[in-house]
PDB file of C-alpha atoms in Angstrom:
ATOM      1  CA  MET T   1       0.206  -0.091  -0.076  1.00  0.00           C
ATOM      2  CA  ASN T   2       1.237   3.332  -0.868  1.00  0.00           C
ATOM      3  CA  ARG T   3       1.427   6.002   1.948  1.00  0.00           C
ATOM      4  CA  PHE T   4       0.833   9.232   0.626  1.00  0.00           C
ATOM      5  CA  ARG T   5       0.563  10.858   3.783  1.00  0.00           C
ATOM      6  CA  ARG T   6       3.819  10.134   5.011  1.00  0.00           C
ATOM      7  CA  LEU T   7       4.504  13.779   3.138  1.00  0.00           C
ATOM      8  CA  ARG T   8       1.506  15.679   4.321  1.00  0.00           C
ATOM      9  CA  ALA T   9       2.370  14.515   8.509  1.00  0.00           C
ATOM     10  CA  ASN T  10       3.077  18.097   9.638  1.00  0.00           C
ATOM     11  CA  LYS T  11       3.684  21.329   7.963  1.00  0.00           C
ATOM     12  CA  GLN T  12       7.566  21.713   8.185  1.00  0.00           C
ATOM     13  CA  ILE T  13       6.873  18.362   5.121  1.00  0.00           C
ATOM     14  CA  ARG T  14       4.083  19.547   3.192  1.00  0.00           C
ATOM     15  CA  ARG T  15       6.361  22.296   2.705  1.00  0.00           C
ATOM     16  CA  LEU T  16       9.231  21.013   1.458  1.00  0.00           C
ATOM     17  CA  VAL T  17       7.583  18.920  -0.752  1.00  0.00           C
ATOM     18  CA  ARG T  18       5.026  21.162  -2.282  1.00  0.00           C
ATOM     19  CA  GLU T  19       4.769  21.688  -6.113  1.00  0.00           C
ATOM     20  CA  THR T  20       2.825  25.060  -6.895  1.00  0.00           C
ATOM     21  CA  HIS T  21       4.591  28.126  -5.232  1.00  0.00           C
ATOM     22  CA  LEU T  22       3.308  31.721  -5.559  1.00  0.00           C
ATOM     23  CA  ASN T  23       5.365  34.739  -4.767  1.00  0.00           C
ATOM     24  CA  LYS T  24       4.691  38.576  -4.552  1.00  0.00           C
ATOM     25  CA  SER T  25       6.501  38.989  -7.715  1.00  0.00           C
ATOM     26  CA  ASP T  26       3.813  36.642  -9.535  1.00  0.00           C
ATOM     27  CA  LEU T  27       1.190  39.974  -8.938  1.00  0.00           C
ATOM     28  CA  ILE T  28       0.104  42.785 -10.696  1.00  0.00           C
ATOM     29  CA  TYR T  29      -2.343  44.825  -9.082  1.00  0.00           C
ATOM     30  CA  PRO T  30      -5.507  46.491 -11.626  1.00  0.00           C
ATOM     31  CA  LEU T  31      -5.597  50.630 -10.640  1.00  0.00           C
ATOM     32  CA  PHE T  32      -8.665  52.649 -11.785  1.00  0.00           C
ATOM     33  CA  VAL T  33      -7.637  56.891 -12.625  1.00  0.00           C
ATOM     34  CA  ILE T  34     -10.343  59.124 -13.031  1.00  0.00           C
ATOM     35  CA  GLU T  35      -9.999  62.644 -13.871  1.00  0.00           C
ATOM     36  CA  GLY T  36     -10.442  65.350 -11.557  1.00  0.00           C
ATOM     37  CA  GLU T  37      -9.383  66.469  -7.627  1.00  0.00           C
ATOM     38  CA  ASN T  38      -9.555  64.708  -4.173  1.00  0.00           C
ATOM     39  CA  ILE T  39     -11.283  61.902  -5.455  1.00  0.00           C
ATOM     40  CA  LYS T  40     -11.644  58.530  -3.880  1.00  0.00           C
ATOM     41  CA  ASN T  41     -14.910  57.068  -5.048  1.00  0.00           C
ATOM     42  CA  PRO T  42     -15.401  53.380  -3.930  1.00  0.00           C
ATOM     43  CA  VAL T  43     -16.877  50.709  -6.458  1.00  0.00           C
ATOM     44  CA  ALA T  44     -19.697  49.849  -4.653  1.00  0.00           C
ATOM     45  CA  SER T  45     -19.626  46.155  -6.600  1.00  0.00           C
ATOM     46  CA  MET T  46     -16.220  45.707  -5.745  1.00  0.00           C
ATOM     47  CA  PRO T  47     -14.948  45.896  -2.030  1.00  0.00           C
ATOM     48  CA  GLY T  48     -12.264  47.843  -0.778  1.00  0.00           C
ATOM     49  CA  VAL T  49     -11.727  48.507  -5.099  1.00  0.00           C
ATOM     50  CA  TYR T  50     -11.458  52.633  -5.832  1.00  0.00           C
ATOM     51  CA  GLN T  51     -11.520  55.444  -8.358  1.00  0.00           C
ATOM     52  CA  TYR T  52      -8.337  57.644  -8.002  1.00  0.00           C
ATOM     53  CA  SER T  53      -7.763  61.386  -8.859  1.00  0.00           C
ATOM     54  CA  ILE T  54      -4.074  61.479  -9.482  1.00  0.00           C
ATOM     55  CA  ASP T  55      -3.756  63.873  -6.427  1.00  0.00           C
ATOM     56  CA  LYS T  56      -5.021  60.745  -4.958  1.00  0.00           C
ATOM     57  CA  LEU T  57      -2.570  58.238  -5.830  1.00  0.00           C
ATOM     58  CA  ASP T  58       0.026  58.561  -3.370  1.00  0.00           C
ATOM     59  CA  GLU T  59      -2.266  56.448  -1.078  1.00  0.00           C
ATOM     60  CA  ILE T  60      -2.300  53.727  -2.854  1.00  0.00           C
ATOM     61  CA  LEU T  61       1.094  53.755  -4.339  1.00  0.00           C
ATOM     62  CA  ASP T  62       2.726  53.495  -1.220  1.00  0.00           C
ATOM     63  CA  GLU T  63       0.297  50.437  -0.926  1.00  0.00           C
ATOM     64  CA  VAL T  64       1.457  48.967  -3.642  1.00  0.00           C
ATOM     65  CA  GLU T  65       5.238  49.585  -3.262  1.00  0.00           C
ATOM     66  CA  LYS T  66       5.634  48.878   0.289  1.00  0.00           C
ATOM     67  CA  SER T  67       3.379  44.872  -0.809  1.00  0.00           C
ATOM     68  CA  ASN T  68       6.866  44.249  -3.251  1.00  0.00           C
ATOM     69  CA  ILE T  69       4.584  43.354  -5.717  1.00  0.00           C
ATOM     70  CA  PRO T  70       6.577  44.413  -8.975  1.00  0.00           C
ATOM     71  CA  GLY T  71       3.720  46.954 -10.453  1.00  0.00           C
ATOM     72  CA  ILE T  72       0.161  48.001 -11.805  1.00  0.00           C
ATOM     73  CA  LEU T  73      -2.216  47.896 -14.358  1.00  0.00           C
ATOM     74  CA  ILE T  74      -3.691  51.322 -15.202  1.00  0.00           C
ATOM     75  CA  PHE T  75      -7.744  52.137 -16.135  1.00  0.00           C
ATOM     76  CA  GLY T  76      -8.447  55.605 -17.319  1.00  0.00           C
ATOM     77  CA  ILE T  77     -11.033  57.206 -16.962  1.00  0.00           C
ATOM     78  CA  PRO T  78     -11.766  60.404 -18.693  1.00  0.00           C
ATOM     79  CA  THR T  79     -14.531  63.272 -18.452  1.00  0.00           C
ATOM     80  CA  HIS T  80     -14.736  63.469 -22.658  1.00  0.00           C
ATOM     81  CA  LYS T  81     -15.715  60.632 -24.446  1.00  0.00           C
ATOM     82  CA  ASP T  82     -16.630  60.756 -28.116  1.00  0.00           C
ATOM     83  CA  GLU T  83     -17.562  58.292 -30.955  1.00  0.00           C
ATOM     84  CA  LEU T  84     -13.483  58.128 -31.695  1.00  0.00           C
ATOM     85  CA  ALA T  85     -12.349  57.442 -28.605  1.00  0.00           C
ATOM     86  CA  THR T  86     -10.242  60.615 -28.955  1.00  0.00           C
ATOM     87  CA  SER T  87      -8.946  61.256 -25.187  1.00  0.00           C
ATOM     88  CA  ALA T  88      -7.247  57.940 -25.650  1.00  0.00           C
ATOM     89  CA  TYR T  89      -4.769  59.243 -27.585  1.00  0.00           C
ATOM     90  CA  ASP T  90      -4.341  62.494 -26.479  1.00  0.00           C
ATOM     91  CA  ASP T  91      -1.131  62.792 -24.779  1.00  0.00           C
ATOM     92  CA  ASN T  92      -1.621  65.007 -22.306  1.00  0.00           C
ATOM     93  CA  GLY T  93      -5.108  62.416 -21.465  1.00  0.00           C
ATOM     94  CA  ILE T  94      -6.386  60.957 -17.896  1.00  0.00           C
ATOM     95  CA  THR T  95      -3.970  57.658 -18.297  1.00  0.00           C
ATOM     96  CA  GLN T  96      -0.921  59.383 -19.838  1.00  0.00           C
ATOM     97  CA  ARG T  97      -0.837  61.833 -16.987  1.00  0.00           C
ATOM     98  CA  ALA T  98      -1.095  59.397 -14.469  1.00  0.00           C
ATOM     99  CA  ILE T  99       1.379  57.397 -16.341  1.00  0.00           C
ATOM    100  CA  LYS T 100       3.711  59.960 -15.897  1.00  0.00           C
ATOM    101  CA  TYR T 101       3.050  60.589 -12.059  1.00  0.00           C
ATOM    102  CA  ILE T 102       3.584  57.122 -11.088  1.00  0.00           C
ATOM    103  CA  LYS T 103       6.690  56.914 -12.898  1.00  0.00           C
ATOM    104  CA  LYS T 104       8.088  60.277 -11.688  1.00  0.00           C
ATOM    105  CA  ASN T 105       7.278  59.296  -8.124  1.00  0.00           C
ATOM    106  CA  TYR T 106       7.620  55.639  -8.141  1.00  0.00           C
ATOM    107  CA  PRO T 107      10.194  54.751 -10.901  1.00  0.00           C
ATOM    108  CA  GLU T 108      10.772  51.727  -9.957  1.00  0.00           C
ATOM    109  CA  LEU T 109       6.770  50.442  -9.837  1.00  0.00           C
ATOM    110  CA  LEU T 110       6.157  48.925 -13.276  1.00  0.00           C
ATOM    111  CA  VAL T 111       3.661  50.493 -15.510  1.00  0.00           C
ATOM    112  CA  ILE T 112       1.085  48.109 -17.736  1.00  0.00           C
ATOM    113  CA  ALA T 113      -1.263  50.133 -19.854  1.00  0.00           C
ATOM    114  CA  ASP T 114      -4.459  48.907 -20.905  1.00  0.00           C
ATOM    115  CA  VAL T 115      -5.076  49.740 -24.254  1.00  0.00           C
ATOM    116  CA  CYS T 116      -8.821  49.772 -25.423  1.00  0.00           C
ATOM    117  CA  LEU T 117     -10.937  52.134 -26.294  1.00  0.00           C
ATOM    118  CA  CYS T 118     -14.210  51.305 -24.220  1.00  0.00           C
ATOM    119  CA  GLU T 119     -13.429  53.502 -21.346  1.00  0.00           C
ATOM    120  CA  TYR T 120     -12.793  56.826 -23.854  1.00  0.00           C
ATOM    121  CA  THR T 121     -15.689  55.826 -26.267  1.00  0.00           C
ATOM    122  CA  SER T 122     -19.233  57.247 -25.832  1.00  0.00           C
ATOM    123  CA  HIS T 123     -21.141  54.390 -26.502  1.00  0.00           C
ATOM    124  CA  GLY T 124     -18.450  51.923 -24.750  1.00  0.00           C
ATOM    125  CA  HIS T 125     -17.584  49.961 -26.964  1.00  0.00           C
ATOM    126  CA  CYS T 126     -13.751  49.061 -27.630  1.00  0.00           C
ATOM    127  CA  GLY T 127     -13.655  49.704 -31.350  1.00  0.00           C
ATOM    128  CA  VAL T 128     -14.893  52.549 -34.018  1.00  0.00           C
ATOM    129  CA  VAL T 129     -19.463  51.711 -34.474  1.00  0.00           C
ATOM    130  CA  CYS T 130     -20.651  52.192 -37.856  1.00  0.00           C
ATOM    131  CA  GLY T 131     -24.202  51.676 -37.020  1.00  0.00           C
ATOM    132  CA  GLU T 132     -24.812  49.017 -34.230  1.00  0.00           C
ATOM    133  CA  LYS T 133     -21.494  47.114 -35.873  1.00  0.00           C
ATOM    134  CA  ILE T 134     -18.272  47.773 -34.359  1.00  0.00           C
ATOM    135  CA  LEU T 135     -15.135  47.913 -36.982  1.00  0.00           C
ATOM    136  CA  ASN T 136     -12.444  46.136 -36.886  1.00  0.00           C
ATOM    137  CA  ASP T 137      -9.559  47.105 -39.793  1.00  0.00           C
ATOM    138  CA  GLU T 138     -11.058  51.613 -39.080  1.00  0.00           C
ATOM    139  CA  THR T 139      -9.926  50.810 -35.448  1.00  0.00           C
ATOM    140  CA  LEU T 140      -6.199  49.664 -35.474  1.00  0.00           C
ATOM    141  CA  PRO T 141      -4.909  52.937 -36.234  1.00  0.00           C
ATOM    142  CA  LEU T 142      -6.174  54.597 -33.358  1.00  0.00           C
ATOM    143  CA  LEU T 143      -5.405  51.618 -31.117  1.00  0.00           C
ATOM    144  CA  SER T 144      -1.795  52.026 -32.285  1.00  0.00           C
ATOM    145  CA  LYS T 145      -2.080  55.618 -31.744  1.00  0.00           C
ATOM    146  CA  MET T 146      -2.805  55.032 -28.103  1.00  0.00           C
ATOM    147  CA  ALA T 147      -0.226  52.507 -27.698  1.00  0.00           C
ATOM    148  CA  VAL T 148       2.794  54.866 -29.159  1.00  0.00           C
ATOM    149  CA  SER T 149       1.208  57.542 -26.444  1.00  0.00           C
ATOM    150  CA  LEU T 150       1.116  55.622 -23.727  1.00  0.00           C
ATOM    151  CA  ALA T 151       4.380  54.679 -24.157  1.00  0.00           C
ATOM    152  CA  LYS T 152       5.656  57.922 -24.749  1.00  0.00           C
ATOM    153  CA  SER T 153       3.953  58.635 -20.916  1.00  0.00           C
ATOM    154  CA  GLY T 154       6.401  55.494 -19.743  1.00  0.00           C
ATOM    155  CA  ALA T 155       4.380  52.672 -20.047  1.00  0.00           C
ATOM    156  CA  ASP T 156       6.856  49.676 -19.371  1.00  0.00           C
ATOM    157  CA  ILE T 157       4.447  47.418 -21.278  1.00  0.00           C
ATOM    158  CA  ILE T 158       1.525  47.684 -23.749  1.00  0.00           C
ATOM    159  CA  ALA T 159      -1.069  45.759 -23.372  1.00  0.00           C
ATOM    160  CA  PRO T 160      -4.322  45.413 -25.908  1.00  0.00           C
ATOM    161  CA  SER T 161      -7.195  44.046 -24.803  1.00  0.00           C
ATOM    162  CA  ASP T 162      -9.772  44.982 -27.240  1.00  0.00           C
ATOM    163  CA  MET T 163      -9.743  41.910 -29.996  1.00  0.00           C
ATOM    164  CA  MET T 164      -9.693  43.591 -32.442  1.00  0.00           C
ATOM    165  CA  ASP T 165      -8.132  40.765 -35.129  1.00  0.00           C
ATOM    166  CA  GLY T 166      -4.885  42.326 -36.463  1.00  0.00           C
ATOM    167  CA  ARG T 167      -3.823  44.861 -33.550  1.00  0.00           C
ATOM    168  CA  VAL T 168      -0.712  43.391 -32.092  1.00  0.00           C
ATOM    169  CA  LYS T 169       0.791  43.446 -35.614  1.00  0.00           C
ATOM    170  CA  VAL T 170       0.116  47.586 -36.200  1.00  0.00           C
ATOM    171  CA  ILE T 171       0.743  48.092 -32.599  1.00  0.00           C
ATOM    172  CA  ARG T 172       4.071  46.338 -32.735  1.00  0.00           C
ATOM    173  CA  SER T 173       4.956  48.008 -36.014  1.00  0.00           C
ATOM    174  CA  SER T 174       3.692  51.588 -34.597  1.00  0.00           C
ATOM    175  CA  LEU T 175       5.860  51.171 -31.252  1.00  0.00           C
ATOM    176  CA  ASP T 176       8.981  50.102 -33.315  1.00  0.00           C
ATOM    177  CA  GLU T 177       8.735  52.823 -36.036  1.00  0.00           C
ATOM    178  CA  ASN T 178       9.006  55.173 -33.139  1.00  0.00           C
ATOM    179  CA  GLY T 179      11.307  54.385 -31.158  1.00  0.00           C
ATOM    180  CA  PHE T 180       9.603  51.623 -28.628  1.00  0.00           C
ATOM    181  CA  ILE T 181      11.322  48.475 -29.671  1.00  0.00           C
ATOM    182  CA  ASP T 182      12.094  47.498 -26.871  1.00  0.00           C
ATOM    183  CA  THR T 183       8.605  48.355 -25.013  1.00  0.00           C
ATOM    184  CA  PRO T 184       6.770  44.524 -24.956  1.00  0.00           C
ATOM    185  CA  VAL T 185       3.585  43.862 -25.805  1.00  0.00           C
ATOM    186  CA  LEU T 186       1.046  41.714 -23.586  1.00  0.00           C
ATOM    187  CA  SER T 187      -1.556  40.819 -25.348  1.00  0.00           C
ATOM    188  CA  TYR T 188      -4.801  39.931 -23.958  1.00  0.00           C
ATOM    189  CA  SER T 189      -4.940  36.809 -26.973  1.00  0.00           C
ATOM    190  CA  ALA T 190      -7.938  35.067 -25.044  1.00  0.00           C
ATOM    191  CA  LYS T 191     -10.121  36.983 -23.887  1.00  0.00           C
ATOM    192  CA  PHE T 192     -13.628  35.603 -23.383  1.00  0.00           C
ATOM    193  CA  ALA T 193     -17.466  37.327 -23.634  1.00  0.00           C
ATOM    194  CA  SER T 194     -17.685  36.927 -20.135  1.00  0.00           C
ATOM    195  CA  ALA T 195     -20.380  37.641 -17.201  1.00  0.00           C
ATOM    196  CA  TYR T 196     -17.616  38.084 -14.729  1.00  0.00           C
ATOM    197  CA  TYR T 197     -16.434  41.681 -16.405  1.00  0.00           C
ATOM    198  CA  SER T 198     -20.000  43.168 -14.941  1.00  0.00           C
ATOM    199  CA  PRO T 199     -18.241  44.884 -11.753  1.00  0.00           C
ATOM    200  CA  PHE T 200     -15.239  46.546 -14.104  1.00  0.00           C
ATOM    201  CA  ARG T 201     -17.512  48.366 -15.890  1.00  0.00           C
ATOM    202  CA  ASP T 202     -18.945  49.657 -12.815  1.00  0.00           C
ATOM    203  CA  ALA T 203     -15.332  50.700 -11.867  1.00  0.00           C
ATOM    204  CA  ALA T 204     -13.887  51.671 -15.678  1.00  0.00           C
ATOM    205  CA  GLU T 205     -17.168  53.099 -16.397  1.00  0.00           C
ATOM    206  CA  SER T 206     -16.688  51.447 -19.979  1.00  0.00           C
ATOM    207  CA  ALA T 207     -20.621  49.348 -20.289  1.00  0.00           C
ATOM    208  CA  PRO T 208     -21.607  48.981 -23.820  1.00  0.00           C
ATOM    209  CA  SER T 209     -24.707  51.344 -24.389  1.00  0.00           C
ATOM    210  CA  PHE T 210     -26.115  49.084 -26.972  1.00  0.00           C
ATOM    211  CA  GLY T 211     -25.831  45.408 -27.479  1.00  0.00           C
ATOM    212  CA  ASP T 212     -22.519  42.929 -26.071  1.00  0.00           C
ATOM    213  CA  ARG T 213     -18.971  42.670 -27.027  1.00  0.00           C
ATOM    214  CA  LYS T 214     -19.870  38.754 -28.377  1.00  0.00           C
ATOM    215  CA  THR T 215     -18.103  39.848 -32.216  1.00  0.00           C
ATOM    216  CA  TYR T 216     -15.149  40.801 -31.116  1.00  0.00           C
ATOM    217  CA  GLN T 217     -14.209  38.630 -27.455  1.00  0.00           C
ATOM    218  CA  MET T 218     -14.101  34.888 -27.407  1.00  0.00           C
ATOM    219  CA  ASP T 219     -17.057  32.756 -26.984  1.00  0.00           C
ATOM    220  CA  SER T 220     -16.434  30.869 -23.923  1.00  0.00           C
ATOM    221  CA  ALA T 221     -17.450  27.625 -25.471  1.00  0.00           C
ATOM    222  CA  ASN T 222     -14.543  27.334 -27.507  1.00  0.00           C
ATOM    223  CA  GLY T 223     -11.220  26.255 -25.778  1.00  0.00           C
ATOM    224  CA  LEU T 224      -9.485  25.457 -29.709  1.00  0.00           C
ATOM    225  CA  GLU T 225      -9.443  28.874 -30.810  1.00  0.00           C
ATOM    226  CA  ALA T 226      -8.693  29.841 -27.776  1.00  0.00           C
ATOM    227  CA  LEU T 227      -5.079  28.450 -28.730  1.00  0.00           C
ATOM    228  CA  ARG T 228      -5.282  29.700 -32.359  1.00  0.00           C
ATOM    229  CA  GLU T 229      -6.134  33.871 -30.841  1.00  0.00           C
ATOM    230  CA  ILE T 230      -2.861  33.234 -28.887  1.00  0.00           C
ATOM    231  CA  GLU T 231      -0.906  31.512 -31.948  1.00  0.00           C
ATOM    232  CA  ASP T 232      -1.880  34.283 -33.801  1.00  0.00           C
ATOM    233  CA  ASP T 233      -0.844  37.054 -31.587  1.00  0.00           C
ATOM    234  CA  ILE T 234       2.913  35.452 -30.868  1.00  0.00           C
ATOM    235  CA  SER T 235       3.045  35.199 -34.584  1.00  0.00           C
ATOM    236  CA  GLU T 236       2.233  38.995 -34.616  1.00  0.00           C
ATOM    237  CA  GLY T 237       5.033  40.067 -32.355  1.00  0.00           C
ATOM    238  CA  ALA T 238       3.859  39.961 -28.279  1.00  0.00           C
ATOM    239  CA  ASP T 239       6.081  39.360 -25.938  1.00  0.00           C
ATOM    240  CA  MET T 240       3.489  37.578 -23.312  1.00  0.00           C
ATOM    241  CA  VAL T 241       0.025  36.411 -23.750  1.00  0.00           C
ATOM    242  CA  MET T 242      -2.594  36.431 -20.981  1.00  0.00           C
ATOM    243  CA  VAL T 243      -6.232  34.532 -20.776  1.00  0.00           C
ATOM    244  CA  LYS T 244      -9.092  36.402 -19.351  1.00  0.00           C
ATOM    245  CA  PRO T 245     -10.927  35.236 -17.080  1.00  0.00           C
ATOM    246  CA  ALA T 246      -8.786  33.015 -15.101  1.00  0.00           C
ATOM    247  CA  LEU T 247     -10.932  30.720 -12.582  1.00  0.00           C
ATOM    248  CA  ALA T 248     -13.422  29.719 -15.109  1.00  0.00           C
ATOM    249  CA  TYR T 249     -10.739  29.291 -17.826  1.00  0.00           C
ATOM    250  CA  LEU T 250      -8.426  27.522 -16.019  1.00  0.00           C
ATOM    251  CA  ASP T 251      -7.813  24.819 -19.477  1.00  0.00           C
ATOM    252  CA  ILE T 252      -7.790  27.310 -21.849  1.00  0.00           C
ATOM    253  CA  ILE T 253      -4.455  28.425 -19.288  1.00  0.00           C
ATOM    254  CA  ARG T 254      -2.816  24.658 -18.773  1.00  0.00           C
ATOM    255  CA  ALA T 255      -3.493  24.255 -22.737  1.00  0.00           C
ATOM    256  CA  ALA T 256      -1.646  27.398 -23.288  1.00  0.00           C
ATOM    257  CA  ARG T 257       1.137  26.563 -21.021  1.00  0.00           C
ATOM    258  CA  ASP T 258       1.423  22.764 -22.777  1.00  0.00           C
ATOM    259  CA  ARG T 259       1.837  24.649 -25.501  1.00  0.00           C
ATOM    260  CA  PHE T 260       3.507  27.969 -26.062  1.00  0.00           C
ATOM    261  CA  ASP T 261       6.737  28.947 -24.277  1.00  0.00           C
ATOM    262  CA  LEU T 262       6.084  32.271 -23.902  1.00  0.00           C
ATOM    263  CA  PRO T 263       4.794  33.986 -20.181  1.00  0.00           C
ATOM    264  CA  ILE T 264       1.350  33.296 -19.511  1.00  0.00           C
ATOM    265  CA  VAL T 265      -0.742  35.699 -17.570  1.00  0.00           C
ATOM    266  CA  ALA T 266      -4.174  35.506 -16.354  1.00  0.00           C
ATOM    267  CA  TYR T 267      -6.403  38.006 -14.823  1.00  0.00           C
ATOM    268  CA  ASN T 268      -8.395  37.648 -12.378  1.00  0.00           C
ATOM    269  CA  VAL T 269     -11.115  39.485 -13.101  1.00  0.00           C
ATOM    270  CA  SER T 270     -13.603  41.328 -10.710  1.00  0.00           C
ATOM    271  CA  GLY T 271     -16.087  39.606 -10.906  1.00  0.00           C
ATOM    272  CA  GLU T 272     -14.184  36.278  -9.429  1.00  0.00           C
ATOM    273  CA  TYR T 273     -13.304  38.953  -6.951  1.00  0.00           C
ATOM    274  CA  SER T 274     -16.355  40.078  -6.240  1.00  0.00           C
ATOM    275  CA  MET T 275     -17.628  37.015  -5.320  1.00  0.00           C
ATOM    276  CA  VAL T 276     -15.165  36.311  -2.703  1.00  0.00           C
ATOM    277  CA  LYS T 277     -15.588  39.657  -0.934  1.00  0.00           C
ATOM    278  CA  ALA T 278     -19.068  39.177  -0.767  1.00  0.00           C
ATOM    279  CA  ALA T 279     -19.440  35.670   0.581  1.00  0.00           C
ATOM    280  CA  ALA T 280     -16.302  37.003   2.878  1.00  0.00           C
ATOM    281  CA  GLN T 281     -18.813  39.908   3.610  1.00  0.00           C
ATOM    282  CA  LEU T 282     -21.900  37.429   5.145  1.00  0.00           C
ATOM    283  CA  ASN T 283     -19.368  34.764   6.811  1.00  0.00           C
ATOM    284  CA  TRP T 284     -20.055  32.260   3.769  1.00  0.00           C
ATOM    285  CA  ILE T 285     -16.125  31.968   3.676  1.00  0.00           C
ATOM    286  CA  ASP T 286     -12.906  32.444   5.221  1.00  0.00           C
ATOM    287  CA  GLU T 287     -11.537  34.668   2.700  1.00  0.00           C
ATOM    288  CA  LYS T 288      -8.060  34.468   2.982  1.00  0.00           C
ATOM    289  CA  LYS T 289      -8.082  30.693   2.434  1.00  0.00           C
ATOM    290  CA  ILE T 290     -10.226  30.898  -0.707  1.00  0.00           C
ATOM    291  CA  VAL T 291      -8.194  33.877  -2.078  1.00  0.00           C
ATOM    292  CA  MET T 292      -4.828  31.942  -1.470  1.00  0.00           C
ATOM    293  CA  GLU T 293      -6.110  28.704  -3.056  1.00  0.00           C
ATOM    294  CA  ASN T 294      -7.497  30.633  -6.217  1.00  0.00           C
ATOM    295  CA  LEU T 295      -4.217  32.143  -6.832  1.00  0.00           C
ATOM    296  CA  ILE T 296      -2.624  28.665  -6.108  1.00  0.00           C
ATOM    297  CA  ALA T 297      -5.085  27.118  -8.659  1.00  0.00           C
ATOM    298  CA  ILE T 298      -4.284  29.548 -11.240  1.00  0.00           C
ATOM    299  CA  LYS T 299      -0.583  29.212 -10.632  1.00  0.00           C
ATOM    300  CA  ARG T 300      -0.890  25.335 -10.962  1.00  0.00           C
ATOM    301  CA  ALA T 301      -2.869  25.627 -14.496  1.00  0.00           C
ATOM    302  CA  GLY T 302       0.213  27.111 -15.503  1.00  0.00           C
ATOM    303  CA  ALA T 303       0.034  31.138 -15.558  1.00  0.00           C
ATOM    304  CA  ASP T 304       3.818  32.849 -14.224  1.00  0.00           C
ATOM    305  CA  VAL T 305       1.381  36.021 -13.817  1.00  0.00           C
ATOM    306  CA  ILE T 306      -1.519  36.915 -12.225  1.00  0.00           C
ATOM    307  CA  ILE T 307      -3.273  40.344 -12.206  1.00  0.00           C
ATOM    308  CA  THR T 308      -5.715  40.353  -9.319  1.00  0.00           C
ATOM    309  CA  TYR T 309      -7.582  42.548  -7.308  1.00  0.00           C
ATOM    310  CA  HIS T 310      -6.830  40.366  -4.336  1.00  0.00           C
ATOM    311  CA  ALA T 311      -2.773  41.213  -4.695  1.00  0.00           C
ATOM    312  CA  LEU T 312      -2.206  43.109  -1.866  1.00  0.00           C
ATOM    313  CA  ASP T 313      -3.815  41.467   0.146  1.00  0.00           C
ATOM    314  CA  ALA T 314      -2.262  38.046  -0.899  1.00  0.00           C
ATOM    315  CA  ALA T 315       1.250  39.825  -0.289  1.00  0.00           C
ATOM    316  CA  LYS T 316       0.025  40.595   2.811  1.00  0.00           C
ATOM    317  CA  TRP T 317      -0.867  36.932   3.522  1.00  0.00           C
ATOM    318  CA  LEU T 318       2.638  35.432   2.159  1.00  0.00           C
ATOM    319  CA  GLU T 319       3.995  37.575   4.473  1.00  0.00           C
ATOM    320  CA  GLU T 320       2.607  36.525   7.189  1.00  0.00           C
ATOM    321  CA  ASP T 321       3.437  32.937   6.241  1.00  0.00           C
ATOM    322  CA  GLU T 322       6.651  33.067   5.228  1.00  0.00           C
TER     323      GLU T 322
END
């Protein structure tokens, strides 16, 4: 008879033979920056998450820096929105100004800049719209302009999340042509049309005003297509690829890890976060244990990096358990 329990006998032995390890360096914290002054708006559907004006950023950035996680994923919320998302590629836009502030005052903090038009369009979709159709090729030049503008502002990594076909190629070309040859592209390659995004749309003020995003984000039933999307983005120049959401798509993370040798990023998204928070507030679950189990599951599936709203808590808990 095999005695598997010999290696579970006590905490020290369990640590010694543990196969999967979660570290602070694996985590990235998403951050929402809004125009205005003296603003720290709580996101009602995401307990513990806030929109910050630039003059209020020090509060959260100090916490991120002290946590020793490597960086943030930034989302900007502009005052002005229009059909062509002009605030997205305005060199003096809210996201650009926030990045400049962060890189000046927290130079060691890694800034990943999300590239998508949805927060900046009046209709809330991720591309140029004609009637109720989201136009692919007409959107690509705007995404390229946004990527270059964010890189000029100091973004360390450019992360297109729009799911337009061909966007990695044009963004990579535009970055190179403008002297940002060394700026990596993290592509949201397998981004599914998911119900788990609802709280994010509250935080980013980016809900579409009509229809949904199923014509450009992926069908949740399609795993093989996700691998084709990832392969295509790698061929176009992606340096890292992402699966989003994480927990409901662990099989996609695992398949990507087995097939590709680039860094795999997983986004533990807003709905996944909010469900845990809601259950914890009702004392139905042990928040720390659930969060750490979820994050370990994402790592075990094959993710190298996890973007998560739990990052600051997880960093604290990891330190407590050292």
